[in-house]
Structures are given as C-alpha cells and as structure tokens.
Amino acid sequence: MNKKYLIVLAGPTASGKTATAIKLAKAFDAEIISADSRQFYKEMSIGTAAPTDEELRQVKHNFVHHLSIKEKYDVADYERDVLSYLKNYFKTNDIAVMTGGSGLFIDAVCNGLDAMPDISDEIRAKVTKIYEDGGIEALQKEVEKVDNEYFQIVDRQNPRRLQRALEVYCQTGKPYSTFRQKNTAERDFDIIKLAILWDRDKLIERINRRVDKMMAEGLLDEVKSVYQYRQLNPLNTVGYKELFDYLDGKCTLEQSVEQIKISTRQYAKRQMTWLRKNNDYQWFKIEQTDEMIDYVKKITVNGLRFTV
C-alpha cells in the first residue's frame, strides 16, 4: 500500500496561498483542505478572500463555506472533521493539500490538540469579568504580562483565545504556552510542510492592494448584511470589525479602510512569527512553484503517479 501524504502550504495573509495550493493540487491530482478558520463561514466571502468560483471549479476545496456564522465550531471540531475526511479520502488518494493562515488549526491536524487543565467556574467567571469590565484591551494587557511568549503569536483580536490563556494561567499559575504541543499525536499519514516567503515591503503592497480590491468588490455591503450578528465570534475578524466601527459612526470610511490595512499587516507579522518558530517548514518564494513540486516528489515514495 502506498504511503499517504498531507502537504501543508502555509504563509502570511495575502501571500498567494490559494493560487499556489491549486497548482500543487493539480500537480498531484489532489483535493484542497482549507485551514482558514474564517473561510468556513458562508456569510463571509469577500472579507476572508475565500476561493473564487473559478478557483473552486479548478480543484475541489473542502471546509470552505460549509458553516453558518450562527453555528458553534472550534479547533477540536475541525481536527475531528479533517481527520475523518482524510481517513476516507486516503482510501482512494495518496496526497492531499492543506492551506490556510490559521496556525492553531493546522497544528491541531498535524500534531493533535494539547491536553489542557480543567477550568473551574470561579476562574472562568473571573476572566469573563476582566473582559466585561475592560474589553479586549484588558485581556491583551493581562496575557502580555503573564505569558509574553504566547502573546507574540496569538490572534490578539480574538477574545476567546486570550480568555483561554488567562484561564489556564489563573487556574495553574503556569503560562498557557507551557502546555502547548508537549506531545505530538501519531498520524497514519506523513506531513510535508511548505511555506511561502515574501519580501516584507512587497507583502505590504499586496496587502494594501487586496484591501482596496475587497472594498471595490463590495466588502462594505457584505459587512452590512451581517451587522445584526456582529456579536458572534466569527465576525470578530479583521475587515469586519473595522467596518462595524464605521457603521457605528466611530470613524470615517477612509479611516476604517486604513485600519483594515494596518490590522492585516499586524496579523501577517504574527503569522510569520508563528511560522518561523516551526523549524520543519521548507521555505520557497512565490514564483518557485516548480521547485515546491520537485521537493515534494523527492520526499514521496516511489510508485505514486504524478500529472506533471
């Protein structure tokens, strides 16, 4: 029986992961698994840079627009669902391609979830009160103080992740980062990790252009369509929360768009920090797709049939 392989293609936001993943998938006759936790939601398309209809026609994408923002779905659900999908997929296929910018979700599939301590109701209530009284800024300040290592890579605009880190610290007296990835779960497939490298200034230009393109494609209308659900966690996302502020009269549209660009650049920086801490990624420039394919071919066992 042939060995099975999961190609993981990572990179900062706006780095060209979708287009590159499609080329990889075509080369190895594979399907794509999205590891972008916001592209799961069918109400969020423009603001998450979800694959276009044309891209979806080229290669089958899984875990894209399969949920509603009203549904509860977390990283444990994702790990379970992807592993179940792969178990069936690998019965008839040898290679799958996973791509996206949600590092926590990628790690869950590759390494398994970390065993975390149970949190008491009292601790959970204490941390909830910090958030209610001081907002996300209070959570950010506390996490930075007690666990700077995790603060450097966490999505700082995601209150639930910040709350979780504080809960673990308050419960145990130990930083959340000390509990992460102590044991790697065994998988019945091999994992090949690739990452896209960009010059910082060029990536900033791409981010700015992409935000302008999103606005031209109707991002503001998309945000208006989900405004009534703004309290839901999936919508606490770059591109949406800034435009919510505009709709609330807190800033001008121009200021909101500029803040989206700033927040996206900050997010890209955190993604790069996370990637650089993972020494098992092989880095390639965006134009080195052929080199990526050759690299994968050298790793995979003999006997697989490739289309290039």
Short mmCIF file of C-alpha atoms in Angstrom, two decimals:
data_model
loop_
_atom_site.label_atom_id
_atom_site.label_comp_id
_atom_site.label_asym_id
_atom_site.label_seq_id
_atom_site.Cartn_x
_atom_site.Cartn_y
_atom_site.Cartn_z
CA MET A 1 0.00 0.00 0.00
CA ASN A 2 1.27 3.47 -0.88
CA LYS A 3 2.12 5.85 1.91
CA LYS A 4 -0.19 8.82 2.29
CA TYR A 5 0.90 12.44 2.40
CA LEU A 6 -0.60 15.70 3.58
CA ILE A 7 1.08 18.72 2.01
CA VAL A 8 0.69 21.75 4.28
CA LEU A 9 1.13 25.07 2.50
CA ALA A 10 1.41 27.98 4.91
CA GLY A 11 2.25 31.65 4.63
CA PRO A 12 1.11 35.07 5.79
CA THR A 13 -2.17 36.56 4.64
CA ALA A 14 -2.15 37.80 1.03
CA SER A 15 0.89 35.67 0.20
CA GLY A 16 -0.79 33.75 -2.62
CA LYS A 17 -1.54 30.51 -0.80
CA THR A 18 -4.76 29.70 -2.67
CA ALA A 19 -3.29 30.05 -6.16
CA THR A 20 -0.19 28.09 -5.19
CA ALA A 21 -2.23 25.35 -3.48
CA ILE A 22 -4.25 24.93 -6.67
CA LYS A 23 -1.06 24.41 -8.67
CA LEU A 24 0.17 21.84 -6.14
CA ALA A 25 -3.19 20.06 -6.10
CA LYS A 26 -3.27 19.86 -9.89
CA ALA A 27 0.28 18.53 -9.97
CA PHE A 28 -0.54 15.68 -7.60
CA ASP A 29 -4.18 15.11 -8.53
CA ALA A 30 -5.20 16.14 -5.02
CA GLU A 31 -8.00 17.97 -3.25
CA ILE A 32 -7.55 21.04 -1.07
CA ILE A 33 -8.46 21.37 2.60
CA SER A 34 -8.93 24.92 3.84
CA ALA A 35 -7.21 25.77 7.12
CA ASP A 36 -8.58 29.30 7.18
CA SER A 37 -10.98 29.40 10.11
CA ARG A 38 -12.96 32.32 8.69
CA GLN A 39 -13.43 30.84 5.22
CA PHE A 40 -15.56 28.15 6.88
CA TYR A 41 -18.48 30.58 7.03
CA LYS A 42 -20.71 31.05 4.01
CA GLU A 43 -21.72 34.59 5.01
CA MET A 44 -18.07 35.72 4.89
CA SER A 45 -16.62 35.57 1.41
CA ILE A 46 -15.12 38.87 0.27
CA GLY A 47 -13.59 39.79 3.60
CA THR A 48 -11.90 36.41 4.03
CA ALA A 49 -10.52 36.25 0.48
CA ALA A 50 -12.29 32.92 0.02
CA PRO A 51 -11.57 31.00 -3.19
CA THR A 52 -13.43 32.40 -6.17
CA ASP A 53 -15.94 30.38 -8.17
CA GLU A 54 -13.30 29.88 -10.84
CA GLU A 55 -10.77 28.62 -8.29
CA LEU A 56 -13.36 26.27 -6.81
CA ARG A 57 -14.00 24.86 -10.30
CA GLN A 58 -10.33 24.16 -10.89
CA VAL A 59 -9.79 21.99 -7.80
CA LYS A 60 -12.19 20.64 -5.21
CA HIS A 61 -11.92 22.63 -1.97
CA ASN A 62 -13.11 21.22 1.34
CA PHE A 63 -14.06 23.11 4.50
CA VAL A 64 -14.96 26.29 2.64
CA HIS A 65 -18.37 27.89 3.24
CA HIS A 66 -19.70 24.75 4.92
CA LEU A 67 -20.92 26.55 8.07
CA SER A 68 -23.08 29.47 9.10
CA ILE A 69 -21.72 32.15 11.44
CA LYS A 70 -24.55 31.11 13.79
CA GLU A 71 -23.02 27.65 14.28
CA LYS A 72 -20.52 26.95 17.03
CA TYR A 73 -17.35 25.40 15.66
CA ASP A 74 -13.92 25.27 17.22
CA VAL A 75 -10.49 23.80 16.61
CA ALA A 76 -11.44 20.49 18.22
CA ASP A 77 -14.36 20.14 15.82
CA TYR A 78 -12.03 20.95 12.93
CA GLU A 79 -9.41 18.39 13.96
CA ARG A 80 -12.08 15.71 14.25
CA ASP A 81 -13.70 16.57 10.92
CA VAL A 82 -10.48 16.82 8.93
CA LEU A 83 -9.11 13.54 10.29
CA SER A 84 -12.41 11.85 9.44
CA TYR A 85 -12.31 13.33 5.94
CA LEU A 86 -8.70 12.23 5.40
CA LYS A 87 -9.39 8.70 6.60
CA ASN A 88 -11.96 8.29 3.84
CA TYR A 89 -10.06 10.35 1.26
CA PHE A 90 -6.86 8.33 1.59
CA LYS A 91 -8.71 5.15 0.70
CA THR A 92 -8.56 6.22 -2.94
CA ASN A 93 -5.99 9.04 -2.97
CA ASP A 94 -2.36 9.38 -1.94
CA ILE A 95 -1.87 13.13 -1.46
CA ALA A 96 -3.99 15.96 -0.05
CA VAL A 97 -3.13 19.66 0.18
CA MET A 98 -3.98 21.77 3.22
CA THR A 99 -3.60 25.53 3.08
CA GLY A 100 -4.61 28.49 5.19
CA GLY A 101 -3.41 31.01 7.69
CA SER A 102 -4.92 29.64 10.91
CA GLY A 103 -1.87 28.17 12.60
CA LEU A 104 -3.77 26.73 15.53
CA PHE A 105 -5.99 24.72 13.18
CA ILE A 106 -3.02 23.48 11.14
CA ASP A 107 -1.22 22.40 14.31
CA ALA A 108 -4.31 20.54 15.53
CA VAL A 109 -4.40 18.39 12.40
CA CYS A 110 -0.64 17.85 12.26
CA ASN A 111 0.15 17.41 15.94
CA GLY A 112 -3.11 16.96 17.82
CA LEU A 113 -4.55 19.20 20.50
CA ASP A 114 -2.75 19.81 23.74
CA ALA A 115 -4.11 18.41 26.97
CA MET A 116 -5.29 21.44 28.89
CA PRO A 117 -6.30 21.65 32.55
CA ASP A 118 -9.94 21.86 33.52
CA ILE A 119 -11.05 25.37 34.40
CA SER A 120 -13.22 25.99 37.44
CA ASP A 121 -16.40 28.03 37.19
CA GLU A 122 -14.86 30.59 39.54
CA ILE A 123 -11.80 31.14 37.35
CA ARG A 124 -13.90 31.32 34.20
CA ALA A 125 -16.16 33.92 35.83
CA LYS A 126 -13.12 35.92 36.99
CA VAL A 127 -11.66 36.09 33.49
CA THR A 128 -15.06 36.87 31.96
CA LYS A 129 -15.37 39.84 34.30
CA ILE A 130 -11.97 41.15 33.18
CA TYR A 131 -13.29 41.15 29.63
CA GLU A 132 -16.64 42.67 30.53
CA ASP A 133 -15.06 45.45 32.59
CA GLY A 134 -12.06 46.31 30.45
CA GLY A 135 -12.79 44.93 27.00
CA ILE A 136 -10.30 43.19 24.77
CA GLU A 137 -7.59 45.68 25.74
CA ALA A 138 -7.69 44.41 29.33
CA LEU A 139 -7.31 40.82 28.13
CA GLN A 140 -4.40 41.79 25.91
CA LYS A 141 -2.63 43.56 28.76
CA GLU A 142 -3.02 40.62 31.14
CA VAL A 143 -1.90 37.97 28.64
CA GLU A 144 1.13 40.03 27.64
CA LYS A 145 2.07 40.29 31.33
CA VAL A 146 1.68 36.62 32.29
CA ASP A 147 2.58 34.88 29.01
CA ASN A 148 4.52 37.06 26.61
CA GLU A 149 5.59 34.06 24.52
CA TYR A 150 2.00 33.22 23.63
CA PHE A 151 1.09 36.90 23.28
CA GLN A 152 3.59 37.24 20.43
CA ILE A 153 1.74 34.70 18.26
CA VAL A 154 -1.88 34.75 19.42
CA ASP A 155 -4.61 36.49 17.42
CA ARG A 156 -4.85 39.49 19.74
CA GLN A 157 -8.25 40.44 18.40
CA ASN A 158 -9.76 37.08 19.36
CA PRO A 159 -11.12 37.45 22.91
CA ARG A 160 -11.81 33.75 23.37
CA ARG A 161 -8.18 32.78 22.79
CA LEU A 162 -6.99 35.49 25.15
CA GLN A 163 -9.52 34.40 27.76
CA ARG A 164 -8.42 30.78 27.43
CA ALA A 165 -4.78 31.73 28.02
CA LEU A 166 -5.73 33.72 31.13
CA GLU A 167 -7.98 30.96 32.43
CA VAL A 168 -5.16 28.41 32.22
CA TYR A 169 -2.73 30.77 33.95
CA CYS A 170 -5.16 31.67 36.73
CA GLN A 171 -6.05 28.00 37.25
CA THR A 172 -2.50 26.64 37.31
CA GLY A 173 -0.14 29.56 37.87
CA LYS A 174 1.71 28.47 34.74
CA PRO A 175 1.72 30.21 31.33
CA TYR A 176 -0.57 28.77 28.68
CA SER A 177 2.45 28.42 26.37
CA THR A 178 3.99 25.79 28.67
CA PHE A 179 1.06 23.46 27.99
CA ARG A 180 1.19 23.73 24.22
CA GLN A 181 2.49 20.95 21.96
CA LYS A 182 4.22 18.86 24.58
CA ASN A 183 3.22 15.64 22.84
CA THR A 184 2.67 15.11 19.13
CA ALA A 185 -0.18 12.82 18.21
CA GLU A 186 0.58 9.96 15.86
CA ARG A 187 -0.90 10.23 12.37
CA ASP A 188 -1.21 7.49 9.79
CA PHE A 189 -0.02 9.84 7.05
CA ASP A 190 3.21 11.78 6.51
CA ILE A 191 3.21 15.57 6.54
CA ILE A 192 5.22 17.77 4.17
CA LYS A 193 5.32 21.41 5.28
CA LEU A 194 5.92 24.23 2.81
CA ALA A 195 5.86 27.96 3.47
CA ILE A 196 5.76 30.98 1.16
CA LEU A 197 8.45 33.60 1.67
CA TRP A 198 7.85 37.25 0.76
CA ASP A 199 9.88 40.42 0.97
CA ARG A 200 8.25 42.50 3.73
CA ASP A 201 7.72 45.65 1.64
CA LYS A 202 6.27 43.71 -1.28
CA LEU A 203 3.90 41.84 1.03
CA ILE A 204 2.69 45.14 2.50
CA GLU A 205 1.96 46.37 -1.03
CA ARG A 206 -0.03 43.21 -1.75
CA ILE A 207 -2.00 43.57 1.47
CA ASN A 208 -2.89 47.18 0.70
CA ARG A 209 -3.96 46.32 -2.84
CA ARG A 210 -6.03 43.39 -1.65
CA VAL A 211 -7.92 45.52 0.86
CA ASP A 212 -8.70 48.07 -1.86
CA LYS A 213 -9.85 45.23 -4.12
CA MET A 214 -12.12 43.86 -1.39
CA MET A 215 -13.73 47.25 -0.96
CA ALA A 216 -14.26 47.56 -4.72
CA GLU A 217 -15.85 44.09 -4.78
CA GLY A 218 -18.43 45.04 -2.15
CA LEU A 219 -16.95 44.30 1.28
CA LEU A 220 -18.96 47.10 2.87
CA ASP A 221 -22.23 45.58 1.64
CA GLU A 222 -21.13 42.17 2.91
CA VAL A 223 -20.42 43.67 6.34
CA LYS A 224 -23.80 45.42 6.36
CA SER A 225 -25.50 42.09 5.64
CA VAL A 226 -24.12 40.55 8.85
CA TYR A 227 -24.20 43.66 11.03
CA GLN A 228 -27.02 42.34 13.21
CA TYR A 229 -24.84 39.34 14.15
CA ARG A 230 -21.73 41.37 14.96
CA GLN A 231 -21.51 39.93 18.49
CA LEU A 232 -20.77 36.45 17.12
CA ASN A 233 -17.16 35.30 17.37
CA PRO A 234 -16.59 34.60 13.63
CA LEU A 235 -17.27 38.28 12.93
CA ASN A 236 -14.62 39.46 15.37
CA THR A 237 -12.34 39.43 12.35
CA VAL A 238 -10.10 41.89 10.54
CA GLY A 239 -12.09 43.65 7.83
CA TYR A 240 -15.40 43.25 9.59
CA LYS A 241 -14.86 44.81 12.99
CA GLU A 242 -13.23 47.90 11.46
CA LEU A 243 -16.21 48.44 9.17
CA PHE A 244 -18.57 47.81 12.09
CA ASP A 245 -16.89 50.82 13.73
CA TYR A 246 -17.61 52.87 10.61
CA LEU A 247 -21.25 51.80 10.62
CA ASP A 248 -21.42 52.75 14.30
CA GLY A 249 -20.22 56.24 13.44
CA LYS A 250 -16.93 55.86 15.30
CA CYS A 251 -14.78 56.74 12.28
CA THR A 252 -14.94 57.70 8.63
CA LEU A 253 -14.94 55.07 5.89
CA GLU A 254 -11.43 56.13 4.88
CA GLN A 255 -10.20 55.68 8.44
CA SER A 256 -11.85 52.29 8.65
CA VAL A 257 -10.21 51.07 5.43
CA GLU A 258 -6.82 52.31 6.59
CA GLN A 259 -7.26 50.48 9.88
CA ILE A 260 -8.08 47.26 7.99
CA LYS A 261 -4.74 47.59 6.20
CA ILE A 262 -2.90 48.20 9.47
CA SER A 263 -4.61 45.30 11.24
CA THR A 264 -3.94 42.97 8.30
CA ARG A 265 -0.26 43.87 8.30
CA GLN A 266 -0.09 43.20 12.04
CA TYR A 267 -1.82 39.85 11.53
CA ALA A 268 0.65 38.92 8.78
CA LYS A 269 3.52 39.72 11.14
CA ARG A 270 2.09 37.39 13.81
CA GLN A 271 1.64 34.65 11.22
CA MET A 272 5.28 34.95 10.21
CA THR A 273 6.33 34.80 13.86
CA TRP A 274 4.38 31.57 14.25
CA LEU A 275 5.85 30.08 11.07
CA ARG A 276 9.43 30.91 11.99
CA LYS A 277 9.01 29.07 15.28
CA ASN A 278 8.20 25.92 13.27
CA ASN A 279 11.55 24.67 12.01
CA ASP A 280 10.01 21.87 9.96
CA TYR A 281 8.77 24.21 7.20
CA GLN A 282 10.65 24.39 3.91
CA TRP A 283 10.56 27.94 2.56
CA PHE A 284 10.00 28.91 -1.08
CA LYS A 285 9.46 32.17 -2.89
CA ILE A 286 6.05 32.62 -4.51
CA GLU A 287 7.47 32.08 -8.00
CA GLN A 288 9.10 28.75 -7.03
CA THR A 289 6.07 26.53 -7.53
CA ASP A 290 8.04 24.12 -9.73
CA GLU A 291 10.68 23.84 -7.02
CA MET A 292 7.93 23.09 -4.48
CA ILE A 293 6.63 20.29 -6.69
CA ASP A 294 10.12 18.84 -7.17
CA TYR A 295 10.70 18.98 -3.41
CA VAL A 296 7.52 17.02 -2.75
CA LYS A 297 8.42 14.46 -5.42
CA LYS A 298 11.80 13.83 -3.78
CA ILE A 299 10.11 13.09 -0.46
CA THR A 300 7.23 10.91 -1.58
CA VAL A 301 7.71 7.22 -2.09
CA ASN A 302 8.17 5.59 -5.49
CA GLY A 303 5.05 4.41 -7.22
CA LEU A 304 2.83 7.46 -6.96
CA ARG A 305 1.64 8.76 -10.28
CA PHE A 306 2.01 12.47 -10.91
CA THR A 307 0.39 14.57 -13.60
CA VAL A 308 3.44 16.72 -14.27
#
